[in-house]
Coordinates of C-alpha atoms and ligand atoms in Angstrom, one line a residue:
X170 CA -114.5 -51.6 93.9
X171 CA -114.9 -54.4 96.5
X172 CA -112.3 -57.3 96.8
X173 CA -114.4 -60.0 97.1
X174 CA -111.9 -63.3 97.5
X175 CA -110.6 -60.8 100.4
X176 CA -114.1 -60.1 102.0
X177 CA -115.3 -64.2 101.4
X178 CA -111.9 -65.8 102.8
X179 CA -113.0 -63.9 106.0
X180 CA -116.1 -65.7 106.4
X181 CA -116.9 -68.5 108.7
X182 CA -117.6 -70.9 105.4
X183 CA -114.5 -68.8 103.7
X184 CA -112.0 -70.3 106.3
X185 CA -113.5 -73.5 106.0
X186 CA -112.5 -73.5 102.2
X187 CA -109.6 -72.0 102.1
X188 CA -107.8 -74.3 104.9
X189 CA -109.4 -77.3 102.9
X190 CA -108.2 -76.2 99.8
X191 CA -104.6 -74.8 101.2
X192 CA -105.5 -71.2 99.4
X193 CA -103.3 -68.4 101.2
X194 CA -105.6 -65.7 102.7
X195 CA -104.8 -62.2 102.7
X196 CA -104.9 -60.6 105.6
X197 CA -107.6 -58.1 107.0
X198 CA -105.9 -54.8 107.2
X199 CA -106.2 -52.7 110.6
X200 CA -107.0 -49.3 109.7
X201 CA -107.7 -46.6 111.6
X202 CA -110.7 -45.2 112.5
X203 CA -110.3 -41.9 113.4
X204 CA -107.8 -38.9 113.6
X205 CA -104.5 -39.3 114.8
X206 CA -104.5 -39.4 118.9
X207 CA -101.6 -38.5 121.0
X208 CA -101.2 -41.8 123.1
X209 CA -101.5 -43.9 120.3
X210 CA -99.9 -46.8 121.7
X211 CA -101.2 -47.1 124.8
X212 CA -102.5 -50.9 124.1
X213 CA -98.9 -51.5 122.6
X214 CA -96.2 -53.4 123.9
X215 CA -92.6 -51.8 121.8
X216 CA -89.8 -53.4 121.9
X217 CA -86.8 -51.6 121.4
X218 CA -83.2 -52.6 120.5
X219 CA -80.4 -49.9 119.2
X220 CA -77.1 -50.4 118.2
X221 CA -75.7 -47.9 120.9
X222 CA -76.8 -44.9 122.9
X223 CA -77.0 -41.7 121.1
X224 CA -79.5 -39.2 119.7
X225 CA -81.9 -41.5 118.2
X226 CA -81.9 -43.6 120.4
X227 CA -83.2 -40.8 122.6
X228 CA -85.7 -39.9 120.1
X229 CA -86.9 -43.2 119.9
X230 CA -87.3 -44.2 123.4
X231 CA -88.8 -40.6 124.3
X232 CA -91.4 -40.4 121.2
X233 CA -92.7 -44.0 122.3
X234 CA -92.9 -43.1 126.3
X235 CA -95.0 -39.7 124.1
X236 CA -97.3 -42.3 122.5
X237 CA -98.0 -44.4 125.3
X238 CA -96.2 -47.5 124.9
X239 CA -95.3 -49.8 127.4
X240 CA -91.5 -49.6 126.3
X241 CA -89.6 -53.4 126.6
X242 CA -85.9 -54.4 126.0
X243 CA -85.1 -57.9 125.1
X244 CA -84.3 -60.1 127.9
X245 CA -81.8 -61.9 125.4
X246 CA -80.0 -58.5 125.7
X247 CA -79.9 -58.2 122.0
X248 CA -79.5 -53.7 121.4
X249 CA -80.1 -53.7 125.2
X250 CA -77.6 -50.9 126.2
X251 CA -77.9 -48.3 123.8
X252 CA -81.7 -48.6 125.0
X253 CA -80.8 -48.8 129.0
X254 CA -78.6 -45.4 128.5
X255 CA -81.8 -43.5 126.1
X256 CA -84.3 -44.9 128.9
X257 CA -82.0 -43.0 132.1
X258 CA -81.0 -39.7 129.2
X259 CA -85.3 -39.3 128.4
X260 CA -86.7 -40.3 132.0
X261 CA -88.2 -42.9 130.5
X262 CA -89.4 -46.9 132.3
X263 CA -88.3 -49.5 130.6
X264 CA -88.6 -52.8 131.4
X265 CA -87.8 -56.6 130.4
X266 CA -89.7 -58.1 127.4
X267 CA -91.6 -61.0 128.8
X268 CA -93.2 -62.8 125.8
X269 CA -92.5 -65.9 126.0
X270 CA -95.1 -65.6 128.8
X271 CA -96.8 -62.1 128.6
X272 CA -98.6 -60.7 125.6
X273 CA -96.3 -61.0 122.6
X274 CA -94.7 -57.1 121.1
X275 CA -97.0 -56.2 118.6
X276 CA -94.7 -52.8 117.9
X277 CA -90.3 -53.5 117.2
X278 CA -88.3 -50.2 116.6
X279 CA -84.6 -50.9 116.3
X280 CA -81.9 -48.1 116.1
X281 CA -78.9 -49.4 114.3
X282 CA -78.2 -45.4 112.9
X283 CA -75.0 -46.5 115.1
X284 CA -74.1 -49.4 112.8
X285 CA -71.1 -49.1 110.9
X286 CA -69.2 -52.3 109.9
X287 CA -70.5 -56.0 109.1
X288 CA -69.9 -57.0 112.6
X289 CA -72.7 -54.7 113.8
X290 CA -75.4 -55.7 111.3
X291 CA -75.1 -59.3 113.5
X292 CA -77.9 -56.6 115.6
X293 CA -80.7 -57.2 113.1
X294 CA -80.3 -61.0 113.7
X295 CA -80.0 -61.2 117.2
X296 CA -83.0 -58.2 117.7
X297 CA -85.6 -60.1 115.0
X298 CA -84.3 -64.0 114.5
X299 CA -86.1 -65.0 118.1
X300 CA -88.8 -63.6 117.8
X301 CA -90.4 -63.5 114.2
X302 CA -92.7 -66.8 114.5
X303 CA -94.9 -64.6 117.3
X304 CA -95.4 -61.3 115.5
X305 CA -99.2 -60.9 116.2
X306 CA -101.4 -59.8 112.7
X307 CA -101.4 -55.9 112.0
X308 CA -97.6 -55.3 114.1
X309 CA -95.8 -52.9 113.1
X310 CA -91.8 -52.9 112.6
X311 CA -89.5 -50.0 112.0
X312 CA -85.9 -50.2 111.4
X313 CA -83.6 -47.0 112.0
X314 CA -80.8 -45.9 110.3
X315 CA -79.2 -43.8 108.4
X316 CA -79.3 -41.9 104.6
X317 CA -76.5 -42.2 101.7
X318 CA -73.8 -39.9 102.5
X319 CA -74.5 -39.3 105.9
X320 CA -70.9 -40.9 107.1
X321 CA -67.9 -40.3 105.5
X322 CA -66.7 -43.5 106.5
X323 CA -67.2 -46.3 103.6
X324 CA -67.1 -48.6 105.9
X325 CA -70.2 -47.5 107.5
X326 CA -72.0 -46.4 104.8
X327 CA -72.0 -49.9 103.6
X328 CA -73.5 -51.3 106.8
X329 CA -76.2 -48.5 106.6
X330 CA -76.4 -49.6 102.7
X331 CA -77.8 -53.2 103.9
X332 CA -80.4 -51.7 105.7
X333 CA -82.9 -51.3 102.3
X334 CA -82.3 -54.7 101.8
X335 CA -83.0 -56.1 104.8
X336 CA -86.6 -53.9 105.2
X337 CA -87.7 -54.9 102.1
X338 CA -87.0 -58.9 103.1
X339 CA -88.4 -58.4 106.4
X340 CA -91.6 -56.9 104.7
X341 CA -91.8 -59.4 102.3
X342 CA -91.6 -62.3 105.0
X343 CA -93.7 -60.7 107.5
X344 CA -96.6 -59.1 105.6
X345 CA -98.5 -62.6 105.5
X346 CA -100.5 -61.3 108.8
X347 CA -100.9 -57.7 107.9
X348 CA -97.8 -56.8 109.7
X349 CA -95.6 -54.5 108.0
X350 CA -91.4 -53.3 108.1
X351 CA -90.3 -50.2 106.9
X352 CA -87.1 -48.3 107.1
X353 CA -86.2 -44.6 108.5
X354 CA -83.5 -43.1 107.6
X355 CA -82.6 -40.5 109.8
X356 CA -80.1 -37.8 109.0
X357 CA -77.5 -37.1 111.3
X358 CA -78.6 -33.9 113.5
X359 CA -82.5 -34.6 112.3
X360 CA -83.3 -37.0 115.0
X361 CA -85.9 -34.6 116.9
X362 CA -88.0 -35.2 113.7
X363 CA -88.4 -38.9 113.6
X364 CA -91.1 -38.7 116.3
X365 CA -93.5 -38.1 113.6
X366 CA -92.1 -40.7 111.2
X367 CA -93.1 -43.4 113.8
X368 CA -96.4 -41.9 114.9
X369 CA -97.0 -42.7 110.7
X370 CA -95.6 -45.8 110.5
X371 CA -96.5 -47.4 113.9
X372 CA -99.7 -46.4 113.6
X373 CA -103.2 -47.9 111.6
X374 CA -102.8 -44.8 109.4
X375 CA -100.1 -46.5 107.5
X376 CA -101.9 -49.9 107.2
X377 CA -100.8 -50.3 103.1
X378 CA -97.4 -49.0 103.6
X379 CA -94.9 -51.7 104.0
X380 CA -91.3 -52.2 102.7
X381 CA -90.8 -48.9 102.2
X382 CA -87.4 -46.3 102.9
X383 CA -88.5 -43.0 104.5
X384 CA -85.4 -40.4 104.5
X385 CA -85.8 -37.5 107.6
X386 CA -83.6 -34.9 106.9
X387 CA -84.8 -32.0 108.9
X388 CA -87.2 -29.1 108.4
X389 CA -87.2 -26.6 106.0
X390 CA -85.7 -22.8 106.8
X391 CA -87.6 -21.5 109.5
X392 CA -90.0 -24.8 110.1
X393 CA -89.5 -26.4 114.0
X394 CA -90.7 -29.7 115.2
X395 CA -93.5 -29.0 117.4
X396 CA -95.0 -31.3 120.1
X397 CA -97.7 -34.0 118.4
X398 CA -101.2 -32.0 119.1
X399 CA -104.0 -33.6 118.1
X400 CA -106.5 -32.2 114.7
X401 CA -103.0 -31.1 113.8
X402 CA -104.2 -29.2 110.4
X403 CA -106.4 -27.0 112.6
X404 CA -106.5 -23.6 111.2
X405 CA -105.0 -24.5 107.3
X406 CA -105.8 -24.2 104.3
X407 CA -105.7 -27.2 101.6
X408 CA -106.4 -27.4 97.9
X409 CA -106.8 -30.9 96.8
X410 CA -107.2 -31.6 93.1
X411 CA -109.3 -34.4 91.3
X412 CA -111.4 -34.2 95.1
X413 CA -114.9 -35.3 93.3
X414 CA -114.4 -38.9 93.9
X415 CA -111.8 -41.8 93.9
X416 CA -108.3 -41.3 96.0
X417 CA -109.1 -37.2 94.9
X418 CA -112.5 -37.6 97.3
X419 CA -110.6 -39.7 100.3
X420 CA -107.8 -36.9 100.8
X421 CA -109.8 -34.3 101.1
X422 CA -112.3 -36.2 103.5
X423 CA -109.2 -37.1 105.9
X424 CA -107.6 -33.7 105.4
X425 CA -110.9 -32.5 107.0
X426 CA -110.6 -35.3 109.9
X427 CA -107.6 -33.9 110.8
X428 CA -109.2 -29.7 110.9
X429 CA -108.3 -28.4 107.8
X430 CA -110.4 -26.3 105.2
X431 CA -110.9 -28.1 102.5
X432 CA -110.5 -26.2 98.8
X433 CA -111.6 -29.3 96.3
X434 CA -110.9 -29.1 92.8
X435 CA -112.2 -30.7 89.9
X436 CA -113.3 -30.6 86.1
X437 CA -116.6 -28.2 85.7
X438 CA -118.1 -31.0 84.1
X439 CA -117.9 -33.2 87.3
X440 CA -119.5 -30.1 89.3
X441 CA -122.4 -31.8 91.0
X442 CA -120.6 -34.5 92.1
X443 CA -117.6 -32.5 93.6
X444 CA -120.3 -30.3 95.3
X445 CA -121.7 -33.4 96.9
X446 CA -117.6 -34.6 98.2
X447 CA -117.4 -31.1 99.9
X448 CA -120.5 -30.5 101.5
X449 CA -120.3 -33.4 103.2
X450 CA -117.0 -32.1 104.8
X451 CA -117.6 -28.9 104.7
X452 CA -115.0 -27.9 102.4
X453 CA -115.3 -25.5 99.3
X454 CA -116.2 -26.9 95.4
X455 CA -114.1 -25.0 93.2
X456 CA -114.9 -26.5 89.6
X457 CA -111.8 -25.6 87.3
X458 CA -110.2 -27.6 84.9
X459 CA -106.2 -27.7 86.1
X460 CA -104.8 -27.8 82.9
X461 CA -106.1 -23.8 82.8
X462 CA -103.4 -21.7 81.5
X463 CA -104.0 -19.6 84.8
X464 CA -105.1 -22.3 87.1
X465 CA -103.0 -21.8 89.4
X466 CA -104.2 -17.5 89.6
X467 CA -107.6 -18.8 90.3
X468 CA -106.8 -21.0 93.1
X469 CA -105.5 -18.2 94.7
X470 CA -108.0 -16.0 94.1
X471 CA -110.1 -18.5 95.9
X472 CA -107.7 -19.0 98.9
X473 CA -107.9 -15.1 99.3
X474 CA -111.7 -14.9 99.0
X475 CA -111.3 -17.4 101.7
X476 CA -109.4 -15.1 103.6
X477 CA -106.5 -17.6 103.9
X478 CA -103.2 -18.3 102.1
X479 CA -103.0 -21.7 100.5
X480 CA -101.1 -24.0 103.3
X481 CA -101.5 -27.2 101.7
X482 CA -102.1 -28.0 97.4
X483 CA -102.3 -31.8 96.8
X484 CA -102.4 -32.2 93.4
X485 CA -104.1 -35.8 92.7
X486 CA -105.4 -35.2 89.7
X487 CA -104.7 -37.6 87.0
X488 CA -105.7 -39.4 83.9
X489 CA -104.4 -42.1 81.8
X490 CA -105.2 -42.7 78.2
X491 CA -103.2 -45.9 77.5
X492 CA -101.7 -47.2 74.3
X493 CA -98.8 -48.7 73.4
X494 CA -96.1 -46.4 72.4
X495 CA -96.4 -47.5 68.4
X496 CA -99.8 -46.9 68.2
X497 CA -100.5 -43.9 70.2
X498 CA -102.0 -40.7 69.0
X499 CA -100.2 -37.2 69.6
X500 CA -103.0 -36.0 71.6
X501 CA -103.0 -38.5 73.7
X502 CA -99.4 -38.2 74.4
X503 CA -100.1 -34.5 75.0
X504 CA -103.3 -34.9 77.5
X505 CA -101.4 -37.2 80.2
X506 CA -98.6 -34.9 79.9
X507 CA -100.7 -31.7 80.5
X508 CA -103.0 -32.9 83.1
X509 CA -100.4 -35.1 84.9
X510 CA -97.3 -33.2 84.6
X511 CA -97.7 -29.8 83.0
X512 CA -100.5 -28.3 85.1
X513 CA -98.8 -29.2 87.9
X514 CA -95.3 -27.3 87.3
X515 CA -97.3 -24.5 86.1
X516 CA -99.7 -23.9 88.7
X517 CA -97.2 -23.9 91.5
X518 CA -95.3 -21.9 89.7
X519 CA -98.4 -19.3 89.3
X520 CA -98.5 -19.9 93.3
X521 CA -94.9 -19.1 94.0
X522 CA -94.7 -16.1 91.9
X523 CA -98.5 -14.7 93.7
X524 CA -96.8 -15.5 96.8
X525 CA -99.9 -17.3 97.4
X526 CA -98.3 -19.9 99.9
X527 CA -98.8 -19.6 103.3
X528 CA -96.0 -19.9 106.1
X529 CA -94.5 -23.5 105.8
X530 CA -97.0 -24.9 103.3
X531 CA -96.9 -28.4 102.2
X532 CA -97.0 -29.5 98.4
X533 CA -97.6 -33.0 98.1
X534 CA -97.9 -34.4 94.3
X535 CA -99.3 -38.0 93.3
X536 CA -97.1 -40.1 91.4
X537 CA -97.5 -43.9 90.7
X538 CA -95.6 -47.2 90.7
X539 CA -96.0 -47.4 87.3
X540 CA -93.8 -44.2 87.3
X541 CA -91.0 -46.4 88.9
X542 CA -91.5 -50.0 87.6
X543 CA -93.2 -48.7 84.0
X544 CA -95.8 -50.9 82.1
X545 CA -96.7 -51.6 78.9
X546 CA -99.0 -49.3 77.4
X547 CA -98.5 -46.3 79.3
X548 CA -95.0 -44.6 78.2
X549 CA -97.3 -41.3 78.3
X550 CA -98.2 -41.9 81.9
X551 CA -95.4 -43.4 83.7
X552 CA -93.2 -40.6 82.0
X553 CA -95.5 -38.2 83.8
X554 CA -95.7 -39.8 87.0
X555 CA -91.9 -40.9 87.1
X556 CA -91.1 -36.8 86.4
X557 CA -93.1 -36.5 89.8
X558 CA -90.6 -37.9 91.5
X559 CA -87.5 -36.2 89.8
X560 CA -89.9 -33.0 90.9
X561 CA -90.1 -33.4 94.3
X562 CA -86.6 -34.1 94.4
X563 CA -85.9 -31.2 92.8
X564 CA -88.2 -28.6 94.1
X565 CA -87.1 -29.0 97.6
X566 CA -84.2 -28.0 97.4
X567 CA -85.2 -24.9 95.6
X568 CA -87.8 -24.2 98.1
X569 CA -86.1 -25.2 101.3
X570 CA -85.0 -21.5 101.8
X571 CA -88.5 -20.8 101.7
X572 CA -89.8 -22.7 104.7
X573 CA -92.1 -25.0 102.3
X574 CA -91.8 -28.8 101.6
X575 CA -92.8 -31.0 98.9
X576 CA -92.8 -34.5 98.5
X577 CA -94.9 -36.9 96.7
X578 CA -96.9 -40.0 97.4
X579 CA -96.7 -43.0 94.9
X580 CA -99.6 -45.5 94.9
X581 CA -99.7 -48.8 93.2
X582 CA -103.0 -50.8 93.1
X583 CA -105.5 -49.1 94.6
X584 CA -109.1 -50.3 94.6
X585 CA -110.8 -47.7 92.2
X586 CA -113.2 -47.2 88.9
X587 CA -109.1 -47.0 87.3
X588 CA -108.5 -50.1 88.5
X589 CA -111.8 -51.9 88.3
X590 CA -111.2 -50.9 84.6
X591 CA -108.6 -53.0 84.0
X592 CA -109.0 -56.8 82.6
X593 CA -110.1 -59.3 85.5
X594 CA -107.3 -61.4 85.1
X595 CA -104.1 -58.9 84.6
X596 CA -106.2 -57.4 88.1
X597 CA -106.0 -60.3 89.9
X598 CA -102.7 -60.8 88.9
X599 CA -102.0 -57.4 90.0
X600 CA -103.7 -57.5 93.4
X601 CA -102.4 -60.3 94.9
X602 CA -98.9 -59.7 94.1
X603 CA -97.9 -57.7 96.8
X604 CA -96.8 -58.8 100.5
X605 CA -99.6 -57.9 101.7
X606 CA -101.9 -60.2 98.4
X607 CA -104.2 -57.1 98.5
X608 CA -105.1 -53.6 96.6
X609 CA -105.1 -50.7 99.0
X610 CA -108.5 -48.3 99.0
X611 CA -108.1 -44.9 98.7
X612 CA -107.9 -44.0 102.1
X613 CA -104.7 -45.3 102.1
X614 CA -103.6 -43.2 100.1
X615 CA -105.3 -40.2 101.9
X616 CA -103.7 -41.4 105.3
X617 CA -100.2 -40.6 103.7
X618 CA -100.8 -37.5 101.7
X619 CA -102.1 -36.2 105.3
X620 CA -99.3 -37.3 106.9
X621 CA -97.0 -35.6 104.3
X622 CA -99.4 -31.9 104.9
X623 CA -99.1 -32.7 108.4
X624 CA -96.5 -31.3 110.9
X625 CA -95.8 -35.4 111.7
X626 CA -93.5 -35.1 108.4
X627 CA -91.9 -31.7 109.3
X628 CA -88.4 -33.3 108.5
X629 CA -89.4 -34.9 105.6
X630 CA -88.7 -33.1 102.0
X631 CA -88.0 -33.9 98.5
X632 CA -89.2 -37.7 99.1
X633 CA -91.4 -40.4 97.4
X634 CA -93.2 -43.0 99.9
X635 CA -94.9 -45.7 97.6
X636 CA -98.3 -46.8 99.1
X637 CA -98.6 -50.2 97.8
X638 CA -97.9 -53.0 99.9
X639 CA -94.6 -53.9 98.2
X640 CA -96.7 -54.7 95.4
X641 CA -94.5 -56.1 92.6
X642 CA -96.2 -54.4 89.5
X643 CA -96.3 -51.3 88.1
X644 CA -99.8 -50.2 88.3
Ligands
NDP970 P1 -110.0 -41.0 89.1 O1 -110.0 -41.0 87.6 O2 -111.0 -41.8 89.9 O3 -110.2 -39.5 89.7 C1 -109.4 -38.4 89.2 C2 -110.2 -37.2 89.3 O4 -109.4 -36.1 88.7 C3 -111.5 -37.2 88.5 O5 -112.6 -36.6 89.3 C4 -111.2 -36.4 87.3 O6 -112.3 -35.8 86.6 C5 -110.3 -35.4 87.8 N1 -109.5 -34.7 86.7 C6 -109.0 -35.3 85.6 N2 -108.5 -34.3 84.8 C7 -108.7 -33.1 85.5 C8 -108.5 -31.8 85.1 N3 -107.9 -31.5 84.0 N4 -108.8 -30.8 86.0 C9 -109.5 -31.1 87.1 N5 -109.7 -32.4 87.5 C10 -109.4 -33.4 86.7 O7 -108.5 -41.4 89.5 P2 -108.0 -42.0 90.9 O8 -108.7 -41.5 92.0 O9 -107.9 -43.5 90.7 O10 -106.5 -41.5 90.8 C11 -106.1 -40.3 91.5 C12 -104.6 -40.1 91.3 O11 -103.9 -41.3 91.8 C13 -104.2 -39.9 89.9 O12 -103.1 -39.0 89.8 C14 -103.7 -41.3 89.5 O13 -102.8 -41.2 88.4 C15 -103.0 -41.8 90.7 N6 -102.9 -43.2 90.9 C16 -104.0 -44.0 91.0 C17 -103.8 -45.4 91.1 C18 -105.0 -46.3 91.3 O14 -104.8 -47.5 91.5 N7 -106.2 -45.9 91.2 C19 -102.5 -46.0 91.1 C20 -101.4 -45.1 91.0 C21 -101.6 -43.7 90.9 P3 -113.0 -36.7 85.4 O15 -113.6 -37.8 86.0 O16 -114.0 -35.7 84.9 O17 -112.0 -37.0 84.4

């Protein structure tokens, strides 16, 4: 479903009215075109701040220098010596910022991970205050710091507390041009892992993502953080549920950008269409409804007769059958639990107990901002998709000592027949309320389950990354 107050405001006439008429105009989101590529940001200019030198600092500085930035520090000295110190520790160039006559930064990473009393949050000011009014469109901002519990110190874990906050301002003020501000929280001891955080987040892959807190806590048992290599699900296996059309058909399209063998699920009924999804990758149909009592057997009956452990299951599919909670028939209740909740839990357990999991696989589940915000109408589906989360949460910690990861991916309005179903008005509503005053498409949403079944989020586990543009509403 096309936005088409987006796609008109764009036009030559478009401009003309909105300026006229004073109308704000979304922004025309950057996405990327193709795979992910190792010097990413070799048109970038980064500028980097941290709050003093230490291990993510290093991290930083050397996984930017990896993508091909041109690495700056602020000539106003603001997080200048933490960066100085990284730049001699990683062999890295760096050199002084020169907007106010150069090219402006279109990429900010700041480390405050070091942060710990009120004095030192002063650092966000002095790194953003000067230079916010010349963010070009599509720039990408990433904060670093630290998780809950991570210091023992109160006093520094209120500093890191501020953090959240601050993002979710920053976001909020700066996603006018299509520039967006999200938050890493590295654990201490996991910075080697951030590299692939900020390959996500700095890149056109995560054009929707904005406002958003990322924890990195390290790989699972037995996992390492490799070198970025490019087609980095090469050689693996993924099952992607609900893949005949919609979000379903977009992950397993860029799951196949980026090498993998595509398994796509999807109700019998919808066969022809599913067959149509995967041929075009080159993945394999697999028509089976996932709310099978042994759904979970036949996948990996499949995965075998593709000679292959499963390495990667998204499960993305999902229905909604709304009604509010007075009126609302017991089957319907039971169908959105089943389907969205049920099947899930059952079929991984079927997986874990066939050992059917390959070395270090990746579960990623699809939740929903209406899981975390609720609306009215759909107590049967936000209970389903808000148990996602508690899921994840809890899963990987059972499944650490395993090697595999699991973490979960909640969209809010995402242009799709779901959405194009709801009234024109409420959508509308919906759409534009969000810093960046757009829906997301379901590649979006494909670009961050791939970077959760991808080795970029090796030290991510047990998380939920909305993909919704800060959007205010439960959708
Ligand atoms: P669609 O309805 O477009 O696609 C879902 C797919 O899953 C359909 O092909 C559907 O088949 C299939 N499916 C449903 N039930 C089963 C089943 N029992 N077994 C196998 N396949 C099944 O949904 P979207 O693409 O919009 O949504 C995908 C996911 O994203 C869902 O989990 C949804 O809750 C979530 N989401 C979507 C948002 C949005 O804005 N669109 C927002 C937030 C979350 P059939 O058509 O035959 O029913």
């Amino acid at each position: 479903m096309a936005d088409k107050i987006l796609e008109f405001v764009h036009t030559s006439t478009g401009k003309q009215i909105a300026a006229a008429l004073g109308l704000p105009v979304p922004p025309m989101l950057k996405r990327a075109k193709a795979g992910y590529a190792e010097k990413s940001l070799a048109n970038a200019n980064a500028l980097v701040g941290a709050s003093a030198f230490g291990p993510a600092a290093t991290a930083v500085v050397k996984a930017l220098n990896a993508m091909g930035a041109s690495i700056k520090v602020s000539a106003d000295l603001a997080g200048l010596d933490g960066v100085k110190q990284a730049a001699v520790k990683a062999k890295v160039e760096v050199s002084i910022s020169q907007a106010d006559n150069g090219v402006p930064e279109n990429v900010y990473v700041l480390d405050v991970t070091a942060a710990a009393t009120v004095a030192d949050l002063r650092l966000l000011y002095d790194f953003f205050n000067p230079r916010l009014r010349k963010v070009p469109s599509n720039s990408r901002i990433v904060v670093i710091g630290r998780p809950r519990g991570d210091s023992k110190d109160a006093l520094a874990e209120t500093a890191q507390s501020s953090l959240p906050g601050f993002i979710r301002s920053l976001a909020k003020e700066s996603g006018k041009n299509g520039t967006t501000a999200n938050l890493i929280q590295v654990k201490t001891g996991a910075e080697n892992a951030i590299e692939g955080a900020l390959r996500f987040f700095l890149s056109p892959h995560s054009a929707f993502v904005t406002g958003q807190v990322l924890p990195v806590v390290g790989a699972p048992k037995g996992v390492k953080v490799t070198a970025f290599s490019e087609k980095p699900l090469t050689g693996k296996l993924a099952v992607v549920t609900g893949a005949a059309r919609g979000i379903g058909a977009a992950i397993a399209e860029v799951l196949a950008r980026e090498g993998a063998t595509v398994i796509g699920v999807d109700r019998p009924a919808d066969e022809s269409v599913l067959g149509t999804t995967m041929s075009s990758i080159g993945g394999i149909a697999c028509p089976l409804d996932i709310t099978d009592t042994d759904a979970g057997k036949k996948l990996a009956e499949v995965a075998a007769d593709k000679g292959g452990k499963i390495d990667i299951i998204v499960h993305n599919a999902g229905i909604t059958r709304d009604k509010m909670m007075r009126n609302m028939a017991a089957h319907l209740w039971d169908m959105v639990l089943d389907v969205n909740l049920g099947a899930i839990v059952r079929c991984n357990d079927q997986l874990l107990a066939d050992d059917a999991f390959g070395a270090n696989a990746r579960i990623v589940c699809i939740s929903s901002i209406g899981g975390i915000a609720g609306n009215a109408g759909q107590t049967n589906y936000a209970a389903t998709k808000s148990a996602v989360i508690g899921y994840v949460d809890a899963m990987a910690k059972q499944l650490e000592g395993k090697g595999i990861s699991i973490n979960a991916i909640a969209p809010g309005f995402i242009e799709t027949q779901m959405t194009a179903a709801i009234p024109v008005v409420t959508r509308e509503v919906a759409r534009r309320l969000s810093s960046l005053s757009q829906g997301g498409l379901p590649v979006d949403i494909a670009e961050a389950v791939t970077f959760m079944a991808s080795p970029l989020a090796n030290g991510v586990n047990g998380a939920t990354l909305r993909v919704c543009g800060q959007n205010l509403v439960g959708a």
